[in-house]
Structures are given as structure tokens and as C-alpha cells.
């Protein structure tokens, strides 16, 4: 909301109905209401809100509906409906008129609904969410029909397929002559920073020849530090505040759109930070300083909420990250809410920003996964239609997060089948696309343990080596001595290629409260011994510039015989109680900074 923009939250209780046969007629439902609706909370996943497994496991359409009153002051304005996300696809109607559809479960989208609503009046809003995944989706999946006719959703990733309206829904208003987009980049030396911007206006603003004024405001002091004009221009700031890990430090680029006769039509503020990211040899440099990543691969995952965004839960997670000494995280395995990303920008938390490309791997058959065999990169599995959606996910993620100083790398996939011959043909154009969309940040992918250096076909396309490793858990299970040798030997090979290595996953399932005098798998004692083993390996190589344990907290997964009510590799339980591993990590990350090159959170420094 600014002086010229307004927003009305549509979060709350909506009507809801399951489309049991996926054949309900939109024409009827979107005008006269849902058949036998129940109530549902938005935002949250559908799945855990209901007590019957038929609803929880439904594969197909879910219908959401509510009435919305447009404020009577919203006259002669453009009105849009904005969704933080709808997992995995959505179609939207207003009073029976289809106003738009969106494919992909973790990015925001909005539709201009000006022609369908009237200031001061009510309208009937209907959203049909489709939770099905096929091979034209990211992540890919396959709907299987069982002999008794039931549909089940197959997919090759671990996290449970939570679906629904996971993030806030808003009705927003603005002038038809407004800012559509802005891209900000910065360079700096000790005494000054150059801030470059490229602003796109809406068509009516371009047609009217509206003028653009820009002012740069220091968020901390609230003072304007530079002024400029034009759609594509730059200004210089003296003695800039540099965005720093563990600290933050933001400016607002405030854009004002002014008509020829001086009327202010639109005002929009986009925050940004002055900072640099660079890879030099095996160093990962932020503002020219070597940075060592401590932290976790995370999930948006809570009891009842599923993947629904909740501010109190988010704040608690960040407080725990701060407590434990984490300076970074990976948004495994999909883009997180904008509220989450804003928090990282404000508080200096360094982010590896990941697309939802998880489970592009048919070669990990059996175990917890669900592959029916065959090649990964073949028609019907990961093919041209998967790649087309993968492109849209990369473009959408960068378009959403391009101005965020917290984001220091794009992670375009998690554990794809990078040992397959065809992996290169699939990934090369996607890496090029990522670099075209954003030449300023490094690009990575999280490498699976079944694609070691001599088998992986794609790592030379990327800037850093991100390793997900489970020596001592999935491999050499329970034997930490053999695991340590194997992990070191593999690391030596990776380190030989001269790029920084970040361990983006390492972990062991652990039942909170289970202890043993022996290092027995699943006990808290084993998890600590496992982490100590990994730490010895990390500390043995200069090439290792980060450790992000798997996972921050226990999380829900699909059914599998290796999962008892979910994945238990968390340092915290699902309700955020620390396991012994959390105490261990806190000690490592907060009291031995000399072992860990780089920045730490100054708040922690005060405590220790
Ligand atoms: C890795 C995946 C992650 C899983 C983890 C595990 O990247 O999503 O949850 O293994 O098995 O393969 O715990």
C-alpha cells in the first residue's frame, strides 16, 4: 500500500467443496454457489484441515469460494486479484466469468479484474485449485489410476504433496497509469554506490507519456539520499549503507509516476540492497569478503497449516535460526513466500533461492521414491514439456526475487539425474536462460550422491558445487568410520575442480527423545556423532565454504516405509523443539568462528 495504492486482504474463512469426479460444471458453480460447501481457512494447505482421508487424498479439483465487497472509494481505478500462490494450478472466476488461470504452485500471480467488478458492490469469487502433477509440471508427477478406480498422485520427491491456497489472497487497486515492473542493480566501492534501474510502466502510462521520478530512501533513517528521473537511469550514493550478512541494510527505490500536468498517478516503493556477490577460485565472496554458509535446507511445513504461510510460525523459525547461529538457508525445494524472503532481506539472512524442480530423477527407483523405472530424460518422463515449465519457473522466480539482496545464488534444480547422458542437453539451455535473466548472480544445482564427479554430466555448467550427501545414512548406513573415508575421498575429487563446495544436505533421521550409549541409528546420539563426522570432513578442505544441514525441522512426507510420520532429519522437531543436534550445531556455529571463515550474526556475538 502506498499513497496511490490500496489492498484488501481476502484471507479468512472461505467456502470449499471437493470435486470428487473432477467434473463439476464451472458455469453453474461460479454463478450459483458450491454444492454443499464446508468451511476452510485461507491461507493453509487443504490436506490437514479435514478429518477424512478422502478429502486429504483427493486428486484433482478443489473449489474455493467467497463473496468480496469492493470498497466504494475504489472508483476509476484498476483493480486486480493477487494470489501469493496456489498449489499447483488455479483457475479463477468472478460472477461466472473466467478471469485467468495460472500453472505452477509456488509463485505469485495476479489478474486484472477491473472490467468484472464495481466499486461499492459485492462479487462472487471462485477459485478452482488443481493439485495434479504430470510431466508437464515442475515438480513432475504422474496420476495413476488403481484397479478399483481410485486416483493416486505419484511423484518422485520426498516432501508431502500439500496443496491449496498456501499464501495470502488480496484485492488490490491502483491507477491504470502505474509502475508495472522495476529491475535494480548496484555497484559499489568504499565511498560510493551506483544504483541503476529499469522501470516499466503500464501501457496507458506509456501512451500518455507520463513522467517517472525516483528517489532513493535509506530505510533506517527514512531520509532520501538521492533523486533521479527516467525509466532507465542511475544515481550515485555517497558513503552507502552496504547490505551485510547478519545485519541487513536496505534502501527503498521510490518511484512516482506523474502526469504532464503534475498529477501524481502512482507511487511504488521497491526495496533493494547495495552488495556484491562473486566467486573467485574456491571463495564465495559477499562484498569482497569470503563467506562461509551455516544453516539448513528448510521447508514450509507445519502441523495443521501444511505449507500455509503464518507470520508467527515464520518469526519463530527465524528466531531459532538466529539462536543456532545459522547465517543462511536454502529454499528447498521451491520458492518460499514473499513474507519469508522480505524477512531475509531485512535481517541479512543469506539465501540460496531454489526453483520447484525437485524429483527430476527416475534412476533413484525403490526406497522412498516412486520411480517405475526407465530413463529420466525420455518422452513421458522429463521431456520438452517439463523443460518448458522449468523455463517458466526460472523466469518467474527471477522476476519475483531479482531485487533481493538476500539472494546470492539461483539453484535451478534439486538432485536431478545429472549422471544421465541427456542431462546436459536438458540443462544447458536452462543455465543459459538463468544467466540471461540475471547475469549478476551465480547459478547452481544440488547434486545427488549418485552423480559423483566422474559420473556427473553437468557440473561444469555451474558456478559452485552444491552437494547433498548421506554417507553414513543411506550409504554405509550406520558405519561412520567407513562413511568418513568415503566422504573425504569424494570431496577431494570435487575440490580438484577449483570451485567452492557447499554441502547443501547431510543428515540422519532421528527420533526426538531416543537415546543410546552406543551410536545407534535413529538416536539423538547418533545424529550428533554423524554431524561431528561431517564437520571433520568439512573442516579438512579449504574448498568447502558452507554447510547447510538437512533439515531445519522434521517435516511431513509422502508415505514410505522409511518414513514414520514424515522425515525426521530435523535439528528441531516439527513443533520446533531442539534435538541434541541443535545444541551441537549451536555450539559449532557460534563458539568456534575461527573454524568457520566469514560472517556471523552480530546479535549472536553479543550473546556469546
Ligand atoms: C534428498 C532430497 C530431500 C530428502 C532427503 C532425505 O533432496 O528432499 O528429504 O534426501 O531423504 O535426496 O531425507
Coordinates of C-alpha atoms and ligand atoms in Angstrom, one line a residue:
X1 CA 0.0 0.0 0.0
X2 CA 1.3 3.5 -0.9
X3 CA -0.4 6.9 -1.2
X4 CA -1.9 5.8 -4.5
X5 CA -2.3 2.0 -4.0
X6 CA -4.6 0.1 -1.7
X7 CA -5.2 -3.5 -0.8
X8 CA -7.9 -5.6 0.9
X9 CA -7.0 -8.9 2.4
X10 CA -9.2 -11.8 1.4
X11 CA -7.6 -14.2 3.9
X12 CA -10.1 -15.8 6.3
X13 CA -12.8 -18.4 6.1
X14 CA -14.0 -19.4 2.6
X15 CA -16.5 -21.9 1.2
X16 CA -15.0 -25.1 0.0
X17 CA -16.0 -28.2 -1.9
X18 CA -14.2 -31.3 -3.3
X19 CA -14.8 -32.1 -6.9
X20 CA -14.9 -35.9 -6.4
X21 CA -15.0 -36.8 -10.1
X22 CA -13.4 -33.7 -11.4
X23 CA -16.5 -33.0 -13.5
X24 CA -18.4 -30.2 -11.8
X25 CA -19.6 -27.6 -14.2
X26 CA -17.9 -24.2 -13.7
X27 CA -20.8 -22.4 -15.4
X28 CA -23.1 -23.4 -12.6
X29 CA -20.8 -23.3 -9.6
X30 CA -19.3 -19.9 -10.3
X31 CA -22.7 -18.2 -10.5
X32 CA -24.9 -20.0 -8.1
X33 CA -22.5 -21.3 -5.4
X34 CA -20.8 -24.5 -4.4
X35 CA -22.8 -27.7 -3.8
X36 CA -22.9 -28.5 0.0
X37 CA -19.9 -26.3 0.9
X38 CA -17.9 -26.7 4.0
X39 CA -15.7 -24.0 5.5
X40 CA -11.9 -23.8 5.0
X41 CA -9.2 -21.4 6.2
X42 CA -7.1 -19.4 3.8
X43 CA -4.1 -19.4 3.7
X44 CA -3.3 -23.0 4.6
X45 CA -3.0 -26.4 2.9
X46 CA -6.3 -28.1 2.4
X47 CA -5.0 -31.5 3.5
X48 CA -4.7 -31.4 7.3
X49 CA -7.8 -29.2 7.8
X50 CA -10.2 -32.1 7.4
X51 CA -10.7 -35.2 9.4
X52 CA -11.5 -37.6 6.4
X53 CA -8.8 -39.2 4.3
X54 CA -10.9 -38.9 1.1
X55 CA -10.6 -35.1 1.2
X56 CA -7.0 -35.3 2.3
X57 CA -6.0 -37.7 -0.5
X58 CA -8.3 -36.3 -3.3
X59 CA -6.5 -36.0 -6.6
X60 CA -7.9 -33.3 -8.8
X61 CA -10.0 -30.2 -8.3
X62 CA -10.8 -28.3 -5.1
X63 CA -13.2 -25.4 -5.3
X64 CA -12.9 -22.3 -3.1
X65 CA -15.5 -19.5 -3.0
X66 CA -16.3 -16.4 -1.1
X67 CA -18.1 -13.1 -1.6
X68 CA -16.0 -9.9 -1.8
X69 CA -17.1 -6.3 -1.4
X70 CA -15.1 -3.8 -3.4
X71 CA -14.6 -0.6 -1.3
X72 CA -16.8 2.2 -2.6
X73 CA -13.8 4.5 -2.8
X74 CA -12.1 2.4 -5.5
X75 CA -13.6 4.3 -8.4
X76 CA -11.9 4.9 -11.8
X77 CA -9.1 2.6 -10.6
X78 CA -7.6 -0.6 -11.9
X79 CA -8.5 -3.5 -9.6
X80 CA -6.6 -6.8 -9.6
X81 CA -6.7 -10.0 -7.7
X82 CA -3.4 -11.1 -6.3
X83 CA -2.5 -14.6 -5.1
X84 CA 0.7 -15.3 -3.2
X85 CA 0.5 -18.9 -4.7
X86 CA -2.0 -21.7 -5.4
X87 CA -0.5 -25.2 -5.4
X88 CA -0.3 -26.5 -8.0
X89 CA -2.6 -24.7 -10.5
X90 CA -5.5 -22.3 -10.3
X91 CA -8.4 -21.1 -12.4
X92 CA -10.3 -18.0 -11.2
X93 CA -13.9 -16.8 -11.9
X94 CA -15.8 -13.6 -10.9
X95 CA -19.6 -13.8 -11.1
X96 CA -19.3 -16.7 -13.5
X97 CA -16.7 -15.1 -15.8
X98 CA -13.3 -16.8 -16.1
X99 CA -10.7 -14.1 -15.4
X100 CA -7.5 -16.2 -15.6
X101 CA -5.5 -19.3 -14.9
X102 CA -2.0 -20.0 -13.6
X103 CA 0.2 -23.1 -13.7
X104 CA 2.8 -23.7 -11.0
X105 CA 2.4 -23.9 -7.3
X106 CA 4.8 -21.6 -5.6
X107 CA 4.9 -18.3 -7.4
X108 CA 2.6 -15.3 -7.1
X109 CA 0.2 -14.3 -9.9
X110 CA -2.5 -11.7 -10.4
X111 CA -5.3 -10.9 -12.8
X112 CA -6.7 -7.5 -13.8
X113 CA -10.4 -7.7 -12.9
X114 CA -11.3 -4.1 -13.4
X115 CA -14.0 -4.9 -16.0
X116 CA -15.6 -7.5 -13.8
X117 CA -16.1 -5.6 -10.5
X118 CA -17.8 -2.4 -9.4
X119 CA -16.8 -0.1 -6.6
X120 CA -19.1 -0.5 -3.6
X121 CA -20.6 -3.7 -4.8
X122 CA -20.1 -7.4 -4.0
X123 CA -18.9 -10.1 -6.3
X124 CA -18.7 -13.9 -6.1
X125 CA -15.1 -15.1 -6.3
X126 CA -14.5 -18.7 -7.2
X127 CA -11.1 -20.4 -7.3
X128 CA -10.6 -23.9 -8.6
X129 CA -7.3 -25.3 -7.4
X130 CA -5.9 -28.4 -9.2
X131 CA -3.4 -30.5 -7.2
X132 CA -2.4 -32.8 -10.0
X133 CA 1.1 -33.2 -11.2
X134 CA 2.1 -34.7 -14.6
X135 CA 5.3 -34.5 -16.6
X136 CA 4.4 -31.0 -17.9
X137 CA 4.7 -29.8 -14.3
X138 CA 7.5 -28.7 -12.1
X139 CA 7.8 -30.7 -9.9
X140 CA 6.8 -33.5 -12.3
X141 CA 4.5 -36.3 -11.3
X142 CA 2.1 -38.9 -12.6
X143 CA -1.5 -39.5 -11.7
X144 CA -2.1 -43.3 -11.5
X145 CA -5.5 -45.0 -11.6
X146 CA -5.7 -48.1 -9.4
X147 CA -7.7 -51.2 -10.4
X148 CA -10.6 -50.1 -8.2
X149 CA -10.7 -46.7 -9.9
X150 CA -9.1 -44.6 -7.2
X151 CA -6.7 -42.0 -8.4
X152 CA -3.3 -41.6 -6.7
X153 CA -0.7 -38.9 -7.2
X154 CA 2.7 -40.3 -7.9
X155 CA 5.8 -38.1 -7.6
X156 CA 9.5 -38.6 -7.1
X157 CA 10.2 -36.2 -4.2
X158 CA 10.1 -36.7 -0.5
X159 CA 8.0 -33.8 0.7
X160 CA 4.3 -34.4 1.1
X161 CA 2.2 -33.0 -1.8
X162 CA 0.5 -30.3 0.3
X163 CA -1.8 -28.3 -1.9
X164 CA -4.3 -25.4 -1.7
X165 CA -4.2 -21.6 -1.3
X166 CA -1.0 -21.5 0.7
X167 CA -0.4 -17.8 0.7
X168 CA -2.5 -14.6 1.1
X169 CA -5.1 -13.5 -1.4
X170 CA -5.6 -9.8 -1.9
X171 CA -7.8 -7.5 -3.9
X172 CA -5.6 -4.6 -4.9
X173 CA -6.2 -1.2 -6.6
X174 CA -4.0 1.3 -8.4
X175 CA -4.2 3.9 -11.1
X176 CA -4.4 2.4 -14.6
X177 CA -1.3 4.5 -15.2
X178 CA 1.2 2.8 -12.9
X179 CA 4.5 1.1 -12.5
X180 CA 4.5 -2.5 -13.8
X181 CA 8.0 -3.6 -13.0
X182 CA 11.4 -2.4 -11.9
X183 CA 14.8 -4.0 -12.0
X184 CA 17.5 -2.6 -9.8
X185 CA 21.3 -3.3 -9.9
X186 CA 24.1 -1.8 -7.9
X187 CA 27.9 -1.5 -7.9
X188 CA 29.9 0.0 -5.1
X189 CA 33.4 0.8 -3.8
X190 CA 34.3 2.1 -0.4
X191 CA 33.0 5.6 -0.8
X192 CA 30.1 5.4 -3.2
X193 CA 27.5 3.2 -4.8
X194 CA 25.8 3.5 -8.2
X195 CA 22.2 2.4 -8.3
X196 CA 20.9 1.6 -11.8
X197 CA 17.2 1.0 -12.5
X198 CA 15.0 0.0 -15.4
X199 CA 11.3 0.8 -14.9
X200 CA 8.4 -0.5 -17.0
X201 CA 5.1 1.4 -16.9
X202 CA 1.7 0.1 -17.8
X203 CA 0.5 0.7 -21.4
X204 CA -1.8 3.6 -20.6
X205 CA 1.1 5.4 -18.8
X206 CA 3.4 4.9 -21.7
X207 CA 0.7 6.1 -24.1
X208 CA 0.1 9.2 -22.1
X209 CA 3.9 9.9 -21.9
X210 CA 3.8 10.0 -18.1
X211 CA 7.0 11.1 -16.3
X212 CA 9.0 9.0 -13.9
X213 CA 10.6 10.4 -10.7
X214 CA 12.8 8.3 -8.5
X215 CA 14.1 8.9 -5.0
X216 CA 16.4 6.6 -3.0
X217 CA 15.4 6.4 0.7
X218 CA 17.5 4.9 3.4
X219 CA 15.1 2.6 5.2
X220 CA 16.9 3.0 8.5
X221 CA 16.8 6.8 8.7
X222 CA 13.8 7.4 6.4
X223 CA 15.9 10.0 4.5
X224 CA 16.1 10.5 0.8
X225 CA 19.8 10.2 -0.2
X226 CA 19.5 10.7 -4.0
X227 CA 17.0 11.7 -6.6
X228 CA 16.7 10.9 -10.3
X229 CA 14.4 10.7 -13.3
X230 CA 13.5 8.5 -16.2
X231 CA 12.8 4.8 -16.9
X232 CA 16.3 3.7 -17.4
X233 CA 18.8 5.6 -15.4
X234 CA 21.1 5.7 -12.4
X235 CA 22.2 7.8 -9.4
X236 CA 25.3 7.8 -7.1
X237 CA 25.0 7.5 -3.3
X238 CA 27.9 8.7 -1.2
X239 CA 29.0 6.6 1.8
X240 CA 26.4 3.9 1.1
X241 CA 25.0 1.5 3.6
X242 CA 26.2 -1.9 2.4
X243 CA 23.8 -4.8 2.8
X244 CA 25.7 -7.2 5.1
X245 CA 25.0 -10.8 6.1
X246 CA 23.7 -10.9 9.7
X247 CA 22.9 -7.2 9.6
X248 CA 20.8 -6.3 6.5
X249 CA 20.8 -2.7 5.4
X250 CA 18.1 -1.7 2.9
X251 CA 17.1 1.2 0.7
X252 CA 13.8 1.9 -1.0
X253 CA 13.7 3.0 -4.6
X254 CA 10.5 5.1 -4.5
X255 CA 9.0 5.6 -7.9
X256 CA 6.5 8.3 -8.6
X257 CA 4.6 8.4 -11.9
X258 CA 3.5 12.0 -12.7
X259 CA 1.2 13.2 -15.5
X260 CA 2.1 16.1 -17.8
X261 CA 0.0 18.4 -15.7
X262 CA 1.8 17.4 -12.5
X263 CA -0.7 15.0 -11.0
X264 CA 0.8 12.1 -9.0
X265 CA -0.7 9.0 -10.5
X266 CA 1.2 6.2 -8.9
X267 CA 3.8 5.7 -6.1
X268 CA 5.6 2.4 -5.7
X269 CA 8.5 1.5 -3.4
X270 CA 10.9 -1.4 -4.1
X271 CA 13.5 -2.2 -1.5
X272 CA 17.0 -3.2 -2.5
X273 CA 20.5 -3.5 -1.0
X274 CA 23.9 -2.4 -2.1
X275 CA 26.1 -5.5 -2.1
X276 CA 28.2 -7.7 -4.4
X277 CA 28.4 -11.4 -4.9
X278 CA 31.4 -13.0 -6.6
X279 CA 33.0 -16.4 -6.9
X280 CA 36.8 -16.3 -7.1
X281 CA 38.6 -19.6 -7.1
X282 CA 37.0 -21.6 -4.2
X283 CA 36.0 -18.5 -2.4
X284 CA 32.4 -17.3 -2.2
X285 CA 32.7 -13.5 -1.8
X286 CA 30.0 -11.3 -0.4
X287 CA 31.1 -7.6 -0.6
X288 CA 34.5 -8.9 -1.4
X289 CA 34.8 -10.9 1.9
X290 CA 34.9 -14.7 2.0
X291 CA 31.5 -16.0 3.2
X292 CA 31.0 -19.4 5.0
X293 CA 27.4 -20.6 4.9
X294 CA 26.0 -22.1 8.1
X295 CA 22.4 -23.1 8.2
X296 CA 19.8 -25.5 6.7
X297 CA 17.8 -26.7 3.9
X298 CA 14.3 -25.8 5.0
X299 CA 10.7 -26.5 4.3
X300 CA 7.5 -24.5 4.6
X301 CA 5.9 -27.1 6.8
X302 CA 3.9 -27.1 10.0
X303 CA 1.2 -29.1 11.8
X304 CA -2.3 -28.2 10.5
X305 CA -1.0 -25.4 8.3
X306 CA 0.8 -27.8 5.9
X307 CA 2.6 -25.4 3.6
X308 CA 0.3 -22.4 4.6
X309 CA 2.1 -19.2 5.4
X310 CA 1.8 -17.9 9.0
X311 CA 3.7 -14.9 10.4
X312 CA 4.1 -16.2 13.9
X313 CA 5.5 -19.5 12.7
X314 CA 7.8 -17.7 10.3
X315 CA 9.1 -15.4 13.0
X316 CA 9.7 -18.4 15.3
X317 CA 11.7 -20.2 12.7
X318 CA 13.9 -17.1 12.1
X319 CA 14.4 -16.7 15.9
X320 CA 15.6 -20.3 16.1
X321 CA 17.9 -19.9 13.1
X322 CA 19.4 -16.9 14.8
X323 CA 19.7 -18.8 18.1
X324 CA 21.5 -21.7 16.4
X325 CA 23.9 -19.4 14.5
X326 CA 22.6 -20.0 11.0
X327 CA 23.6 -17.2 8.7
X328 CA 22.0 -18.7 5.6
X329 CA 19.4 -21.2 4.2
X330 CA 18.3 -22.8 1.0
X331 CA 14.6 -22.5 0.0
X332 CA 14.5 -26.3 -0.7
X333 CA 12.6 -27.3 -2.8
X334 CA 10.5 -24.4 -4.1
X335 CA 10.2 -20.6 -3.8
X336 CA 9.1 -19.6 -0.3
X337 CA 6.6 -16.9 0.5
X338 CA 7.4 -13.3 -0.2
X339 CA 6.9 -12.5 3.5
X340 CA 9.7 -15.0 4.2
X341 CA 12.0 -13.5 1.6
X342 CA 11.4 -10.0 2.8
X343 CA 12.4 -11.1 6.3
X344 CA 15.7 -12.4 4.9
X345 CA 16.3 -9.1 3.1
X346 CA 15.6 -7.0 6.2
X347 CA 17.7 -9.2 8.6
X348 CA 20.7 -10.1 6.5
X349 CA 19.9 -13.8 6.1
X350 CA 21.7 -15.2 3.0
X351 CA 19.5 -17.3 0.7
X352 CA 20.2 -19.9 -1.9
X353 CA 16.9 -19.5 -3.9
X354 CA 15.6 -22.7 -5.4
X355 CA 13.0 -23.4 -8.1
X356 CA 10.4 -26.2 -7.6
X357 CA 12.4 -28.6 -9.8
X358 CA 12.7 -31.5 -7.4
X359 CA 12.3 -35.2 -8.4
X360 CA 13.7 -35.0 -11.9
X361 CA 15.2 -38.3 -11.4
X362 CA 13.9 -41.7 -12.5
X363 CA 17.1 -43.5 -11.6
X364 CA 16.5 -43.5 -7.9
X365 CA 14.0 -46.2 -8.1
X366 CA 12.7 -48.0 -4.9
X367 CA 13.2 -46.9 -1.4
X368 CA 11.3 -43.8 -0.5
X369 CA 10.9 -42.9 -4.1
X370 CA 8.4 -43.9 -6.6
X371 CA 10.0 -44.4 -10.0
X372 CA 8.6 -47.0 -12.3
X373 CA 12.0 -47.4 -13.9
X374 CA 13.1 -46.2 -17.3
X375 CA 15.2 -43.2 -18.2
X376 CA 14.8 -39.8 -16.6
X377 CA 15.1 -37.8 -19.8
X378 CA 12.7 -39.5 -22.1
X379 CA 9.3 -38.7 -23.5
X380 CA 6.6 -39.0 -20.8
X381 CA 9.2 -38.5 -18.1
X382 CA 11.3 -35.4 -18.1
X383 CA 10.8 -34.1 -21.6
X384 CA 10.3 -31.0 -23.6
X385 CA 7.0 -30.2 -21.8
X386 CA 8.8 -30.5 -18.5
X387 CA 11.5 -28.2 -19.7
X388 CA 9.0 -25.6 -21.0
X389 CA 7.5 -25.3 -17.5
X390 CA 11.0 -25.4 -15.9
X391 CA 11.8 -22.3 -18.1
X392 CA 8.7 -20.5 -16.8
X393 CA 9.6 -21.4 -13.2
X394 CA 13.1 -20.0 -13.6
X395 CA 11.8 -16.8 -15.3
X396 CA 9.1 -16.4 -12.7
X397 CA 11.5 -16.9 -9.7
X398 CA 14.0 -14.4 -11.0
X399 CA 11.3 -11.9 -11.9
X400 CA 10.0 -12.1 -8.3
X401 CA 13.3 -12.2 -6.4
X402 CA 15.7 -10.3 -8.7
X403 CA 15.9 -7.2 -6.5
X404 CA 16.5 -9.1 -3.3
X405 CA 20.0 -8.7 -1.7
X406 CA 19.5 -11.8 0.4
X407 CA 19.5 -14.0 -2.7
X408 CA 23.1 -14.8 -3.6
X409 CA 22.5 -17.8 -5.9
X410 CA 19.8 -19.3 -8.1
X411 CA 19.5 -23.1 -7.5
X412 CA 17.7 -24.3 -10.6
X413 CA 17.1 -28.0 -9.5
X414 CA 17.4 -30.4 -6.6
X415 CA 19.0 -33.7 -7.3
X416 CA 18.2 -34.1 -11.0
X417 CA 19.6 -37.2 -12.7
X418 CA 22.8 -35.4 -13.6
X419 CA 24.6 -38.7 -14.4
X420 CA 22.3 -39.4 -17.3
X421 CA 23.8 -38.7 -20.8
X422 CA 20.9 -36.5 -21.8
X423 CA 21.1 -34.3 -18.6
X424 CA 23.4 -31.9 -20.4
X425 CA 21.0 -31.3 -23.3
X426 CA 18.2 -30.6 -20.9
X427 CA 20.2 -28.3 -18.5
X428 CA 22.4 -26.3 -20.8
X429 CA 19.6 -24.1 -22.2
X430 CA 18.2 -23.6 -18.7
X431 CA 21.6 -22.4 -17.3
X432 CA 21.8 -20.0 -20.3
X433 CA 18.3 -18.8 -19.6
X434 CA 19.1 -18.2 -15.9
X435 CA 22.2 -16.2 -16.8
X436 CA 20.3 -14.2 -19.4
X437 CA 17.6 -13.3 -16.8
X438 CA 20.2 -12.4 -14.2
X439 CA 23.8 -12.0 -15.1
X440 CA 24.7 -10.8 -11.6
X441 CA 24.3 -14.0 -9.5
X442 CA 26.0 -17.4 -9.6
X443 CA 23.9 -20.4 -10.7
X444 CA 23.9 -23.8 -9.0
X445 CA 22.0 -27.1 -8.7
X446 CA 22.0 -29.5 -5.8
X447 CA 24.0 -32.6 -6.9
X448 CA 22.7 -36.1 -5.8
X449 CA 25.1 -38.6 -4.3
X450 CA 24.6 -41.0 -7.2
X451 CA 26.2 -38.5 -9.5
X452 CA 29.8 -38.2 -8.2
X453 CA 32.4 -36.1 -10.0
X454 CA 33.4 -38.8 -12.6
X455 CA 29.7 -39.5 -13.5
X456 CA 28.0 -36.2 -13.3
X457 CA 27.5 -34.6 -16.8
X458 CA 26.6 -31.0 -15.9
X459 CA 28.6 -29.5 -13.0
X460 CA 31.0 -27.6 -15.3
X461 CA 28.0 -25.5 -16.5
X462 CA 27.5 -24.2 -13.0
X463 CA 29.5 -21.7 -10.7
X464 CA 29.6 -23.7 -7.5
X465 CA 29.3 -27.3 -6.4
X466 CA 26.3 -27.9 -4.1
X467 CA 26.4 -31.4 -2.6
X468 CA 23.6 -33.4 -1.0
X469 CA 25.4 -36.2 0.8
X470 CA 24.2 -39.1 3.1
X471 CA 27.4 -41.1 3.7
X472 CA 26.7 -43.0 6.9
X473 CA 23.0 -42.8 6.4
X474 CA 21.7 -44.0 3.0
X475 CA 25.2 -45.3 2.1
X476 CA 27.4 -47.2 4.6
X477 CA 24.4 -46.9 6.9
X478 CA 25.4 -46.6 10.5
X479 CA 29.1 -47.1 9.8
X480 CA 30.5 -43.6 10.4
X481 CA 34.2 -44.7 10.1
X482 CA 33.8 -46.0 6.5
X483 CA 31.5 -43.1 5.7
X484 CA 34.1 -40.6 6.7
X485 CA 36.7 -42.1 4.4
X486 CA 34.3 -42.2 1.5
X487 CA 33.1 -38.6 2.0
X488 CA 36.6 -37.3 2.2
X489 CA 37.7 -39.2 -0.9
X490 CA 34.8 -37.8 -2.9
X491 CA 35.3 -34.3 -1.6
X492 CA 39.0 -34.4 -2.7
X493 CA 37.8 -35.1 -6.2
X494 CA 35.2 -32.3 -6.2
X495 CA 37.7 -29.9 -4.7
X496 CA 40.1 -30.6 -7.6
X497 CA 37.9 -28.7 -10.0
X498 CA 38.7 -25.4 -8.2
X499 CA 35.1 -24.2 -7.4
X500 CA 33.6 -23.6 -4.0
X501 CA 31.8 -26.5 -2.4
X502 CA 28.7 -26.1 -0.3
X503 CA 27.2 -29.1 1.4
X504 CA 23.5 -28.3 0.9
X505 CA 22.3 -31.6 2.5
X506 CA 23.7 -34.0 5.0
X507 CA 21.5 -35.6 7.7
X508 CA 20.3 -38.6 9.6
X509 CA 16.7 -39.5 10.7
X510 CA 16.4 -39.0 14.4
X511 CA 13.6 -39.8 16.8
X512 CA 13.5 -37.0 19.4
X513 CA 13.9 -38.4 22.9
X514 CA 15.6 -41.7 21.7
X515 CA 19.0 -42.2 23.3
X516 CA 21.6 -44.9 23.5
X517 CA 25.1 -45.3 24.9
X518 CA 26.0 -46.7 21.5
X519 CA 26.0 -44.7 18.3
X520 CA 22.8 -46.4 17.2
X521 CA 21.0 -45.1 14.2
X522 CA 17.8 -43.0 14.8
X523 CA 19.0 -41.9 18.3
X524 CA 19.9 -38.3 19.1
X525 CA 23.3 -39.5 20.0
X526 CA 23.9 -40.9 16.5
X527 CA 22.7 -37.7 14.9
X528 CA 25.3 -35.8 16.8
X529 CA 28.0 -38.3 16.0
X530 CA 27.0 -38.1 12.4
X531 CA 27.2 -34.3 12.4
X532 CA 30.6 -34.5 14.1
X533 CA 31.8 -36.8 11.4
X534 CA 30.6 -34.4 8.6
X535 CA 32.2 -31.5 10.4
X536 CA 35.6 -33.2 10.4
X537 CA 35.3 -33.6 6.7
X538 CA 34.1 -30.0 6.0
X539 CA 37.0 -28.6 8.2
X540 CA 39.5 -30.7 6.3
X541 CA 39.1 -28.8 3.0
X542 CA 39.6 -25.2 2.0
X543 CA 37.2 -25.7 -0.9
X544 CA 34.3 -26.2 1.5
X545 CA 32.6 -22.8 2.0
X546 CA 29.3 -23.9 3.6
X547 CA 27.3 -26.4 5.5
X548 CA 23.5 -26.5 5.4
X549 CA 22.2 -29.4 7.3
X550 CA 19.2 -31.4 6.2
X551 CA 16.8 -30.4 7.6
X552 CA 16.0 -27.4 9.9
X553 CA 13.0 -29.3 11.3
X554 CA 11.2 -32.6 10.9
X555 CA 8.6 -32.4 8.1
X556 CA 5.7 -34.3 6.5
X557 CA 6.4 -36.6 3.6
X558 CA 4.5 -38.9 1.4
X559 CA 4.1 -42.5 2.7
X560 CA 7.1 -44.7 2.5
X561 CA 8.5 -47.5 4.7
X562 CA 11.5 -45.3 5.5
X563 CA 9.2 -42.6 6.9
X564 CA 7.4 -42.8 10.2
X565 CA 5.0 -39.8 10.2
X566 CA 7.5 -37.9 8.0
X567 CA 11.1 -37.2 7.6
X568 CA 12.9 -37.0 11.0
X569 CA 16.2 -35.4 9.9
X570 CA 15.4 -32.1 11.6
X571 CA 17.7 -30.4 14.1
X572 CA 14.3 -29.4 15.6
X573 CA 11.1 -31.5 15.8
X574 CA 8.2 -30.5 13.7
X575 CA 6.9 -28.4 16.6
X576 CA 10.3 -26.7 16.8
X577 CA 11.8 -28.3 19.9
X578 CA 15.6 -28.7 19.7
X579 CA 17.1 -32.2 19.5
X580 CA 20.6 -32.7 20.8
X581 CA 21.9 -31.9 17.3
X582 CA 20.6 -28.4 17.6
X583 CA 22.7 -27.8 20.7
X584 CA 25.7 -29.3 18.9
X585 CA 25.2 -27.1 15.9
X586 CA 24.7 -24.0 18.0
X587 CA 28.0 -24.7 19.7
X588 CA 29.8 -25.2 16.4
X589 CA 28.3 -22.3 14.7
X590 CA 28.5 -19.7 17.5
X591 CA 31.6 -20.5 19.5
X592 CA 34.2 -21.6 17.0
X593 CA 34.1 -18.8 14.4
X594 CA 37.9 -19.3 13.8
X595 CA 37.0 -22.7 12.3
X596 CA 34.4 -21.1 10.0
X597 CA 35.6 -18.3 7.8
X598 CA 33.3 -15.4 7.3
X599 CA 30.4 -13.5 8.7
X600 CA 28.3 -14.3 11.7
X601 CA 25.2 -12.7 13.1
X602 CA 26.3 -9.8 15.4
X603 CA 23.3 -10.5 17.7
X604 CA 24.9 -13.8 18.5
X605 CA 28.2 -12.3 19.1
X606 CA 26.6 -10.1 21.8
X607 CA 25.2 -13.3 23.5
X608 CA 28.4 -15.3 23.5
Ligands
LIG1 C1 17.4 -35.9 -0.6 C2 16.3 -34.9 -1.0 C3 15.4 -34.4 0.1 C4 15.1 -35.6 1.0 C5 16.3 -36.2 1.6 C6 16.1 -37.3 2.6 O1 16.9 -33.8 -1.7 O2 14.3 -33.8 -0.4 O3 14.2 -35.2 2.0 O4 17.1 -36.6 0.5 O5 15.9 -38.4 2.1 O6 17.6 -36.8 -1.5 O7 16.0 -37.0 3.8

